[in-house]
mmCIF file of N, CA and C and ligand atoms in Angstrom:
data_model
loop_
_atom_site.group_PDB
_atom_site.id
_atom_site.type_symbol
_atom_site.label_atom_id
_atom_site.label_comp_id
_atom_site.label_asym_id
_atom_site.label_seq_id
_atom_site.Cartn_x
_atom_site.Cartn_y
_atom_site.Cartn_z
ATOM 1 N N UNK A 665 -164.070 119.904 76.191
ATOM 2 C CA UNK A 665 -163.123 119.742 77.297
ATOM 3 C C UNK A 665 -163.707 120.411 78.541
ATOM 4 N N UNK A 666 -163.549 119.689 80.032
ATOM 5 C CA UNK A 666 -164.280 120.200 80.935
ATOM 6 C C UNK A 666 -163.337 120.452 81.776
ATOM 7 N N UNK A 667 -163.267 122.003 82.807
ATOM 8 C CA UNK A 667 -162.510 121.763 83.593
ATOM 9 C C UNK A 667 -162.813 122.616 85.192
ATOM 10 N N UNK A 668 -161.828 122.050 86.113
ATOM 11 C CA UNK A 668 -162.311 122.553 87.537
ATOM 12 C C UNK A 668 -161.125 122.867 88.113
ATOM 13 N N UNK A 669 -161.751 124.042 89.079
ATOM 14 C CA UNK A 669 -160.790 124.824 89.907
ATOM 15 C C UNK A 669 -160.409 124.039 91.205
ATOM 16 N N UNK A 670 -159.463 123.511 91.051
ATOM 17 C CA UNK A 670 -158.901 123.443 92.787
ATOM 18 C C UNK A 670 -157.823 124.079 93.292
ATOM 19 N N UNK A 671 -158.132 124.935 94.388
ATOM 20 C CA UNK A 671 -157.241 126.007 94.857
ATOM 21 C C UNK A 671 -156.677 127.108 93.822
ATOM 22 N N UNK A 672 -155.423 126.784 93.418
ATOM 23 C CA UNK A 672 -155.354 127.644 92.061
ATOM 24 C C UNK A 672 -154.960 126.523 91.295
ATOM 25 N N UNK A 673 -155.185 125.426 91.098
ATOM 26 C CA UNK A 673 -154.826 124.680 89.630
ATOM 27 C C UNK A 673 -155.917 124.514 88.955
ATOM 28 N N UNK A 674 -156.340 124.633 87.916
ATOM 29 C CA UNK A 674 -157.280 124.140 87.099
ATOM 30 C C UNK A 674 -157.059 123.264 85.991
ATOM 31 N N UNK A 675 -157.746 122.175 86.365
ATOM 32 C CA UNK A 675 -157.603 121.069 85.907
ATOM 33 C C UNK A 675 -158.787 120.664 84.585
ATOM 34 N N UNK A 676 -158.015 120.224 83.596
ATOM 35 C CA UNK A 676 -158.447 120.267 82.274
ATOM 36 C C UNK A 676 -159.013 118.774 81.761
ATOM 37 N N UNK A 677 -159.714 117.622 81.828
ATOM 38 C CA UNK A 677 -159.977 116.865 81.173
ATOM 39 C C UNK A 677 -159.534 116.535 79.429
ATOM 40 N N UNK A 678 -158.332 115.487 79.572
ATOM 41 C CA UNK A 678 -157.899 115.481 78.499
ATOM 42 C C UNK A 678 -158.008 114.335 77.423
ATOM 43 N N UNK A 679 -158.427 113.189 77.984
ATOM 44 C CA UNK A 679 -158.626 111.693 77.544
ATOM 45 C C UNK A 679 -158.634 110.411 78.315
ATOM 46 N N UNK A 680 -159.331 109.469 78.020
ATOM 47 C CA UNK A 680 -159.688 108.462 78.818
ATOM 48 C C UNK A 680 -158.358 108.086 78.760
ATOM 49 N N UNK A 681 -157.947 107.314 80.047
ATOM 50 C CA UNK A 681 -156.949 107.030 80.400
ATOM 51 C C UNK A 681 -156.605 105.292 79.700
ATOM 52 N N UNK A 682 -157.664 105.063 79.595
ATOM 53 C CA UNK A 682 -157.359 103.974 78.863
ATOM 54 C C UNK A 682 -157.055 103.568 77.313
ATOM 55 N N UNK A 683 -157.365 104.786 76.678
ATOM 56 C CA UNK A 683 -157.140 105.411 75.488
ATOM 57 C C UNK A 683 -154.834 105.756 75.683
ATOM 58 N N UNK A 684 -154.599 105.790 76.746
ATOM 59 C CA UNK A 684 -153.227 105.981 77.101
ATOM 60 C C UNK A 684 -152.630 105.309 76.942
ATOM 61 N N UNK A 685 -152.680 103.876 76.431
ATOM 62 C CA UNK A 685 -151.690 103.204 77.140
ATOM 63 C C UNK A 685 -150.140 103.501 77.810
ATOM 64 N N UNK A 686 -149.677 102.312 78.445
ATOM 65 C CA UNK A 686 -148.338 102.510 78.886
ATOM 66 C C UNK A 686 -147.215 102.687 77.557
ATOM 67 N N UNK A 687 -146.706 103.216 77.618
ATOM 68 C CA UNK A 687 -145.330 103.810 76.280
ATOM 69 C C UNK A 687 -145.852 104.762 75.785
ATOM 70 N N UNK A 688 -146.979 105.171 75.755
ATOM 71 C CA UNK A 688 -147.550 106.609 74.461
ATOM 72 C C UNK A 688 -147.205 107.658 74.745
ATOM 73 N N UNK A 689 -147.451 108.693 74.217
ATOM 74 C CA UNK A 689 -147.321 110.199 74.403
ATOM 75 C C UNK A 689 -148.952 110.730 74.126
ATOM 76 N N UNK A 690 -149.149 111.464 74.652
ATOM 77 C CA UNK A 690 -150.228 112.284 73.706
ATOM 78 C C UNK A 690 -150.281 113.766 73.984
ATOM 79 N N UNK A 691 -149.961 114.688 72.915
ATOM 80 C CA UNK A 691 -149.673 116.005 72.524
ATOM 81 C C UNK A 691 -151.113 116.893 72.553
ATOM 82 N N UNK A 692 -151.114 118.081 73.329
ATOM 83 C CA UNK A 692 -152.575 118.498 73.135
ATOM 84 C C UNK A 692 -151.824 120.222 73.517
ATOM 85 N N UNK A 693 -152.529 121.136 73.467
ATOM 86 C CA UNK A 693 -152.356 122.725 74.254
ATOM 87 C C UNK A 693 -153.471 122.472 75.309
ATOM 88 N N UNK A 694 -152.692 123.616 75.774
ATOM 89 C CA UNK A 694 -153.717 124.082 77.290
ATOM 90 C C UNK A 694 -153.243 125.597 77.315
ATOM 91 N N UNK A 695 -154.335 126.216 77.182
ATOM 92 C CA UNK A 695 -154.450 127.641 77.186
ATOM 93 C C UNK A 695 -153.372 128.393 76.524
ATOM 94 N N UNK A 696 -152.523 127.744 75.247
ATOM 95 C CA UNK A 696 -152.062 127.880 74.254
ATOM 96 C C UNK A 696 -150.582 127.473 75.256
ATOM 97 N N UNK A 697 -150.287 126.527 75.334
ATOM 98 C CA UNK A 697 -149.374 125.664 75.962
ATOM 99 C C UNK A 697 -148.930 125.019 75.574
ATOM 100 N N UNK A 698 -148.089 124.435 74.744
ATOM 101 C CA UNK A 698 -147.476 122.624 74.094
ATOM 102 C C UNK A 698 -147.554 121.811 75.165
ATOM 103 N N UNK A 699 -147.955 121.182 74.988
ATOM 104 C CA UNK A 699 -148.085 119.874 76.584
ATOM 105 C C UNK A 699 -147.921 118.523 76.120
ATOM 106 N N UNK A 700 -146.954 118.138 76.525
ATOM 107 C CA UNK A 700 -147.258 116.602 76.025
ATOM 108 C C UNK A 700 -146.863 115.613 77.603
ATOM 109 N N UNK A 701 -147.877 114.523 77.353
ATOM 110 C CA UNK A 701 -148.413 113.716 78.380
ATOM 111 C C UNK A 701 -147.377 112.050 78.120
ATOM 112 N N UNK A 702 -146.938 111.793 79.114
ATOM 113 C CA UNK A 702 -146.090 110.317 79.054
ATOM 114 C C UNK A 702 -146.763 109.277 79.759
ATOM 115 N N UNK A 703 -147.553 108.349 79.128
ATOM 116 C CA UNK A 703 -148.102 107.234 79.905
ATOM 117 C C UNK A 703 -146.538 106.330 80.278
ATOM 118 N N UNK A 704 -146.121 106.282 81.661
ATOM 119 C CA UNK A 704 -145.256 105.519 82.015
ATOM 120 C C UNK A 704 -145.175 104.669 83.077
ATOM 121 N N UNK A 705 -145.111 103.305 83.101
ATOM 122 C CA UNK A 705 -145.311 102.305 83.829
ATOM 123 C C UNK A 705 -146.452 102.638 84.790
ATOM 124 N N UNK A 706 -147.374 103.314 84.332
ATOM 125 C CA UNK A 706 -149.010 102.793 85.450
ATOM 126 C C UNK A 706 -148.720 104.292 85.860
ATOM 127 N N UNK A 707 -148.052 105.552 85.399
ATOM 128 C CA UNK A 707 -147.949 106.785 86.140
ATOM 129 C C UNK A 707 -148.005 107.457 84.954
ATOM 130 N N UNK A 708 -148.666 108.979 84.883
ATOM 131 C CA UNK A 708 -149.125 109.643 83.545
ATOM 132 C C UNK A 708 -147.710 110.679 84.232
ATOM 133 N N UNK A 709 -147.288 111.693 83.689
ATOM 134 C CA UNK A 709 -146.140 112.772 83.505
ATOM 135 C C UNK A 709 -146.433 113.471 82.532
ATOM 136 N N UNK A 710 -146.600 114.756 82.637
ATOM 137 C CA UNK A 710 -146.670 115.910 81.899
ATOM 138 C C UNK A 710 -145.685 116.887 81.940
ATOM 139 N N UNK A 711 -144.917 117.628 80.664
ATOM 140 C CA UNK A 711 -144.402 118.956 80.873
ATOM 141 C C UNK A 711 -144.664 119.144 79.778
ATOM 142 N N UNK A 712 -144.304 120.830 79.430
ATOM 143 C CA UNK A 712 -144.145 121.849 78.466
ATOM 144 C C UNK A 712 -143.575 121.158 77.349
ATOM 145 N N UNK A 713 -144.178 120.953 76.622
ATOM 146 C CA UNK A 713 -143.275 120.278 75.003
ATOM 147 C C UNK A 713 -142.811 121.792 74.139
ATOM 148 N N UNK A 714 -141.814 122.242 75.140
ATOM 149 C CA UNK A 714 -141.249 123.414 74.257
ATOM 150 C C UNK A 714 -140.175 123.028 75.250
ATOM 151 N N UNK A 715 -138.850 122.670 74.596
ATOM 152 C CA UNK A 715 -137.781 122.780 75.619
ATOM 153 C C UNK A 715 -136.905 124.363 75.695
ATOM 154 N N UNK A 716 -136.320 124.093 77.184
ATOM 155 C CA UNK A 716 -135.486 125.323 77.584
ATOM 156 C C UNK A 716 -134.482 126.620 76.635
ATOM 157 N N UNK A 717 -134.196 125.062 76.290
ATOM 158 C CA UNK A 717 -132.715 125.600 75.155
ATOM 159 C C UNK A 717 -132.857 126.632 73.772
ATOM 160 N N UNK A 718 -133.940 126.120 72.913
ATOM 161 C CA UNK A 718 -134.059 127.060 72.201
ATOM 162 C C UNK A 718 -135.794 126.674 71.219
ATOM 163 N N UNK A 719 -136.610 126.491 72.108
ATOM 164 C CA UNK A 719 -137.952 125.505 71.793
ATOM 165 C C UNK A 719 -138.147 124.546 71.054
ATOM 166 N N UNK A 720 -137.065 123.492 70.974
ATOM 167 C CA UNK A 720 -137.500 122.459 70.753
ATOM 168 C C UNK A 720 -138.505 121.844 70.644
ATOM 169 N N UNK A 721 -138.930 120.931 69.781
ATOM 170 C CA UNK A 721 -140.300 120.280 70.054
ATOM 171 C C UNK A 721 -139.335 118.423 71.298
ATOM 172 N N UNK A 722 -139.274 119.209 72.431
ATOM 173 C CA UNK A 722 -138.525 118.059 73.334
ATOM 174 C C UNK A 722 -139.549 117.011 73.534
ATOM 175 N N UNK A 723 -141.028 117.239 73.624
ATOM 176 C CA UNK A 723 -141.952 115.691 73.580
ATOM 177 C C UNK A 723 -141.283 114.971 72.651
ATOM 178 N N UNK A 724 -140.568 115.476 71.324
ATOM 179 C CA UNK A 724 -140.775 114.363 70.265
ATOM 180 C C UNK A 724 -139.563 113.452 70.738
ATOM 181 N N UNK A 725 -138.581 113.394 71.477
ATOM 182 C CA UNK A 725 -137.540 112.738 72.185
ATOM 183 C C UNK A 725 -137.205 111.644 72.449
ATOM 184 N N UNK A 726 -136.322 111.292 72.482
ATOM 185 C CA UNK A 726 -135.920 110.027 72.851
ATOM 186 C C UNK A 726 -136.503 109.738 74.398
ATOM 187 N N UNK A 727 -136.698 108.864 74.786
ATOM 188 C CA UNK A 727 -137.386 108.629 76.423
ATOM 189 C C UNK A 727 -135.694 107.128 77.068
ATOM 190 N N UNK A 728 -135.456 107.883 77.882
ATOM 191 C CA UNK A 728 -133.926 106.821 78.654
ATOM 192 C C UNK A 728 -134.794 106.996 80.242
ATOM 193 N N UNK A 729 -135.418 105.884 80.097
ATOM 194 C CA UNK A 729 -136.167 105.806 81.730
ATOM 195 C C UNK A 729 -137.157 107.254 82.115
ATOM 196 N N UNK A 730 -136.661 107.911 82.970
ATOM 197 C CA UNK A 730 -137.618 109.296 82.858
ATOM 198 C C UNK A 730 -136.970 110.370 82.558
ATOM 199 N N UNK A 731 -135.984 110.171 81.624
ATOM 200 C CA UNK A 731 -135.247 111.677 81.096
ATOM 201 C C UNK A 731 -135.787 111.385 79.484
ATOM 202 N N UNK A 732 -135.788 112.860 78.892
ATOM 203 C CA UNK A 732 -136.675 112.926 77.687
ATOM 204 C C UNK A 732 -135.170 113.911 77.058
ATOM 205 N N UNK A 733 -134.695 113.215 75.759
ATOM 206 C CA UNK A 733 -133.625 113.963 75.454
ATOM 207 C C UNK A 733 -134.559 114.522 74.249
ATOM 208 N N UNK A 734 -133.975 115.967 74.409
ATOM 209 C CA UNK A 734 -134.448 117.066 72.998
ATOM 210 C C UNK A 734 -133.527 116.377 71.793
ATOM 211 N N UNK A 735 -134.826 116.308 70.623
ATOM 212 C CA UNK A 735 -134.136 115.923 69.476
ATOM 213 C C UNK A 735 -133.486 116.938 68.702
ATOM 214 N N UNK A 736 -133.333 118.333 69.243
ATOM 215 C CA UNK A 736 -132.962 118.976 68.669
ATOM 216 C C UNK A 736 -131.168 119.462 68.835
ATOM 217 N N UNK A 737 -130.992 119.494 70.492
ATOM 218 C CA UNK A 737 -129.469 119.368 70.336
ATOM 219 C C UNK A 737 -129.246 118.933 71.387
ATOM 220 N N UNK A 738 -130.073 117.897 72.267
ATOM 221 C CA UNK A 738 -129.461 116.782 72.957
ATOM 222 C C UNK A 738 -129.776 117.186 74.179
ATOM 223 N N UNK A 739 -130.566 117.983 74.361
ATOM 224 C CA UNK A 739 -130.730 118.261 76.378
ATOM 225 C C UNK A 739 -131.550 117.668 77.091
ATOM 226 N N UNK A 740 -130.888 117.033 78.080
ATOM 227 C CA UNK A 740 -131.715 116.100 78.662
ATOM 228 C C UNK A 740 -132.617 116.668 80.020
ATOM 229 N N UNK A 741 -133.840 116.215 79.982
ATOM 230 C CA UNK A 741 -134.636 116.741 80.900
ATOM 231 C C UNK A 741 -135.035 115.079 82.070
ATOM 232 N N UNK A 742 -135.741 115.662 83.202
ATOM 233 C CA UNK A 742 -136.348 115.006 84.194
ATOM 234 C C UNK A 742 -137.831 114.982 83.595
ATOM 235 N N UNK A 743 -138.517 114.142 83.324
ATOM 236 C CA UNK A 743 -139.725 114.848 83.358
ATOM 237 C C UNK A 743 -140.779 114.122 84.655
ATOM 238 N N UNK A 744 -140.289 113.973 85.370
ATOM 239 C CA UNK A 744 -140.905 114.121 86.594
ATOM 240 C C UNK A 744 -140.868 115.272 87.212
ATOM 241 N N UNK A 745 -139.565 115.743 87.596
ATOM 242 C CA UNK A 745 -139.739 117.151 87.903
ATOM 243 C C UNK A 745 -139.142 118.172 87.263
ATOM 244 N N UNK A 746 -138.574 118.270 85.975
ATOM 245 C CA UNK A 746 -138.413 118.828 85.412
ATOM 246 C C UNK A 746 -137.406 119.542 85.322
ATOM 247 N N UNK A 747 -136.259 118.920 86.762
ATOM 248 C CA UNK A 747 -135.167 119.411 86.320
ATOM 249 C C UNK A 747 -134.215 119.117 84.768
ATOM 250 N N UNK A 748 -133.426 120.216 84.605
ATOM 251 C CA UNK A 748 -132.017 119.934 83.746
ATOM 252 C C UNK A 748 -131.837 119.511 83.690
ATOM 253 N N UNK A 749 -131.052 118.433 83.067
ATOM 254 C CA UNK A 749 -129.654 117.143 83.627
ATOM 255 C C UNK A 749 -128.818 117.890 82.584
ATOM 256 N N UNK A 750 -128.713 118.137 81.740
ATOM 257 C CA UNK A 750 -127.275 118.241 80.723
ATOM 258 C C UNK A 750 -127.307 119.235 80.171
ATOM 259 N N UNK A 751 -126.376 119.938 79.252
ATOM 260 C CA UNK A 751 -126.589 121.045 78.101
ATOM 261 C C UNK A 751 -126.941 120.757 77.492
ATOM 262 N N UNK A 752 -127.335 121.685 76.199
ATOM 263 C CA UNK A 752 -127.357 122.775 76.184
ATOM 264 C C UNK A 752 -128.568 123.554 76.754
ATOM 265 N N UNK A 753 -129.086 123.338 77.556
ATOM 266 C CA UNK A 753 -130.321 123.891 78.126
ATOM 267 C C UNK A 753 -129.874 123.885 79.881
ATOM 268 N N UNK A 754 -130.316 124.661 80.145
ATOM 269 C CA UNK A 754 -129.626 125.473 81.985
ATOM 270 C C UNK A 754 -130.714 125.545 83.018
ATOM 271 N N UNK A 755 -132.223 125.639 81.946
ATOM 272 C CA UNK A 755 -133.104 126.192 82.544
ATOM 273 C C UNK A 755 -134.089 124.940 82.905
ATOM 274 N N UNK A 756 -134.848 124.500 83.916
ATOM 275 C CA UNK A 756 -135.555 123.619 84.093
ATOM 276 C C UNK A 756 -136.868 123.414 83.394
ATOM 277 N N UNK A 757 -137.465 122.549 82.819
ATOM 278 C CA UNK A 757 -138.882 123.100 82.248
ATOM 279 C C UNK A 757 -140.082 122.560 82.950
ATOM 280 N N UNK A 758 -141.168 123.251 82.675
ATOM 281 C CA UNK A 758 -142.579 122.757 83.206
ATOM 282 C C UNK A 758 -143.005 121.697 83.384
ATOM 283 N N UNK A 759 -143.658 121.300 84.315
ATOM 284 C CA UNK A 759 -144.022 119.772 84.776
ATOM 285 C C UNK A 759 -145.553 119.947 84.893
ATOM 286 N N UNK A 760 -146.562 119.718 84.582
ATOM 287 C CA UNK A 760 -148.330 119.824 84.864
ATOM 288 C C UNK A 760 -148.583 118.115 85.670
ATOM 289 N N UNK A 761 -149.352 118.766 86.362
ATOM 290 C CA UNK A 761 -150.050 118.108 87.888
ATOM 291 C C UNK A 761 -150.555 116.920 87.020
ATOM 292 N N UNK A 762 -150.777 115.955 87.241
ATOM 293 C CA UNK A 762 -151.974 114.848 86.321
ATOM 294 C C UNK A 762 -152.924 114.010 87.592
ATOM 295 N N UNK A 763 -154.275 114.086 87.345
ATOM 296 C CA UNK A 763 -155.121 113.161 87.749
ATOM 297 C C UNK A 763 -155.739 112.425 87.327
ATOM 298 N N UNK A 764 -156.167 111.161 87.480
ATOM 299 C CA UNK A 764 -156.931 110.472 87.105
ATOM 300 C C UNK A 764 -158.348 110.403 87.878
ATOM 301 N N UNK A 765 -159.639 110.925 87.132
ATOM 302 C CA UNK A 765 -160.584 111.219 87.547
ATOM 303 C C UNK A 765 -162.045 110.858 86.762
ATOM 304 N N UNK A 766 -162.677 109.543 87.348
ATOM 305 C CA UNK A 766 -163.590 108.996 86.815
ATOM 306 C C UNK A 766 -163.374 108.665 85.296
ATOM 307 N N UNK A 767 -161.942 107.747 85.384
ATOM 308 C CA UNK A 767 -161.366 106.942 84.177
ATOM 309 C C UNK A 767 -160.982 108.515 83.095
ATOM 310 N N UNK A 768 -161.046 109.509 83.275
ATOM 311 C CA UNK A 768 -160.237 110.512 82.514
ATOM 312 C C UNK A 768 -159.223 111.026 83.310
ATOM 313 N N UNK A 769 -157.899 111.095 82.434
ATOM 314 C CA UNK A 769 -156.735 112.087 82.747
ATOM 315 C C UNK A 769 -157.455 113.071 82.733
ATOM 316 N N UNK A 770 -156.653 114.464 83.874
ATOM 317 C CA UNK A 770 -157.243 115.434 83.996
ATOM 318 C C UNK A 770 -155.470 116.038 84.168
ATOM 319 N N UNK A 771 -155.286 117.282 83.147
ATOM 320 C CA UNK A 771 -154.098 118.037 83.376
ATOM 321 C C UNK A 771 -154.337 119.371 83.906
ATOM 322 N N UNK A 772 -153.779 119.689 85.498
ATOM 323 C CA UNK A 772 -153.502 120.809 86.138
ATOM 324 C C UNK A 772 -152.867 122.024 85.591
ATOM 325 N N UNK A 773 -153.060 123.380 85.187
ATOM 326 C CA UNK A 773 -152.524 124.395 85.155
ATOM 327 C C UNK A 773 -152.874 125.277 86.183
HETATM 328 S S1 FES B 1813 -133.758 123.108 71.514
HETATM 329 FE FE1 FES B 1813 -133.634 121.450 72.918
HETATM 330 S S2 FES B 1813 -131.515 121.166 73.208
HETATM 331 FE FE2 FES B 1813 -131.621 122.873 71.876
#
C-alpha cells in the first residue's frame, strides 16, 4: 500500500477502482481504523465502519439511497457527510476524503 501527504491528509492507495464496481462495499483498516468504502452511482464514499451508538459493524447495513442503517439497532447515518439522522446513535460518524488517482482509489486520513 502506497501513500502521500497532502497538507495534512494522507492518502492511502486502496484498490483499482475498477475492481469497485457500482453497488459494492469494500472493507479494509487504515492505521487500525474500520473503513468501509461505498462504490455509489460513479461516486466512491467512505466512513468509519464502527458506528456511533455502540460499535456496530454499520458498513454491514442496509444502504436506503445514501443513508447506511446499523444492523445492529437501527441508526441511520449520512454517509456522505456523516451526519446522524435517527436513534439510537446522537453522535455523527467519520467520513474519509476519496480520490481517484491513476485508476486507484486513494483513501484520505
Ligand atoms: S450499534 Fe449501531 S445502532 Fe446501536
Amino acid at each position: 500500500m502506497s501513500e502521500e501527504m497532502i497538507y495534512d491528509t494522507k492518502y492511502f492507495r486502496i484498490a483499482k477502482a475498477a475492481d469497485v464496481p457500482n453497488g459494492e462495499r469494500l472493507f479494509f483498516e487504515l492505521e487500525g481504523k474500520p473503513i468501509v468504502l461505498f462504490s455509489l452511482n460513479g461516486e466512491y464514499l467512505a466512513i468509519e465502519d464502527q458506528c456511533t451508538h455502540d460499535s456496530g459493524p454499520v458498513g454491514e447495513g442496509e444502504l436506503d439511497g445514501e443513508q447506511i442503517i446499523c444492523p445492529r439497532h437501527g441508526a441511520r447515518f449520512d454517509i456522505r457527510t456523516g451526519k446522524v439522522l435517527s436513534f439510537p446513535a446522537v453522535t455523527d460518524i467519520k467520513v474519509y476524503k476519496v480520490r481517484v488517482k491513476d485508476e486507484y482509489l486513494e483513501v484520505g486520513i
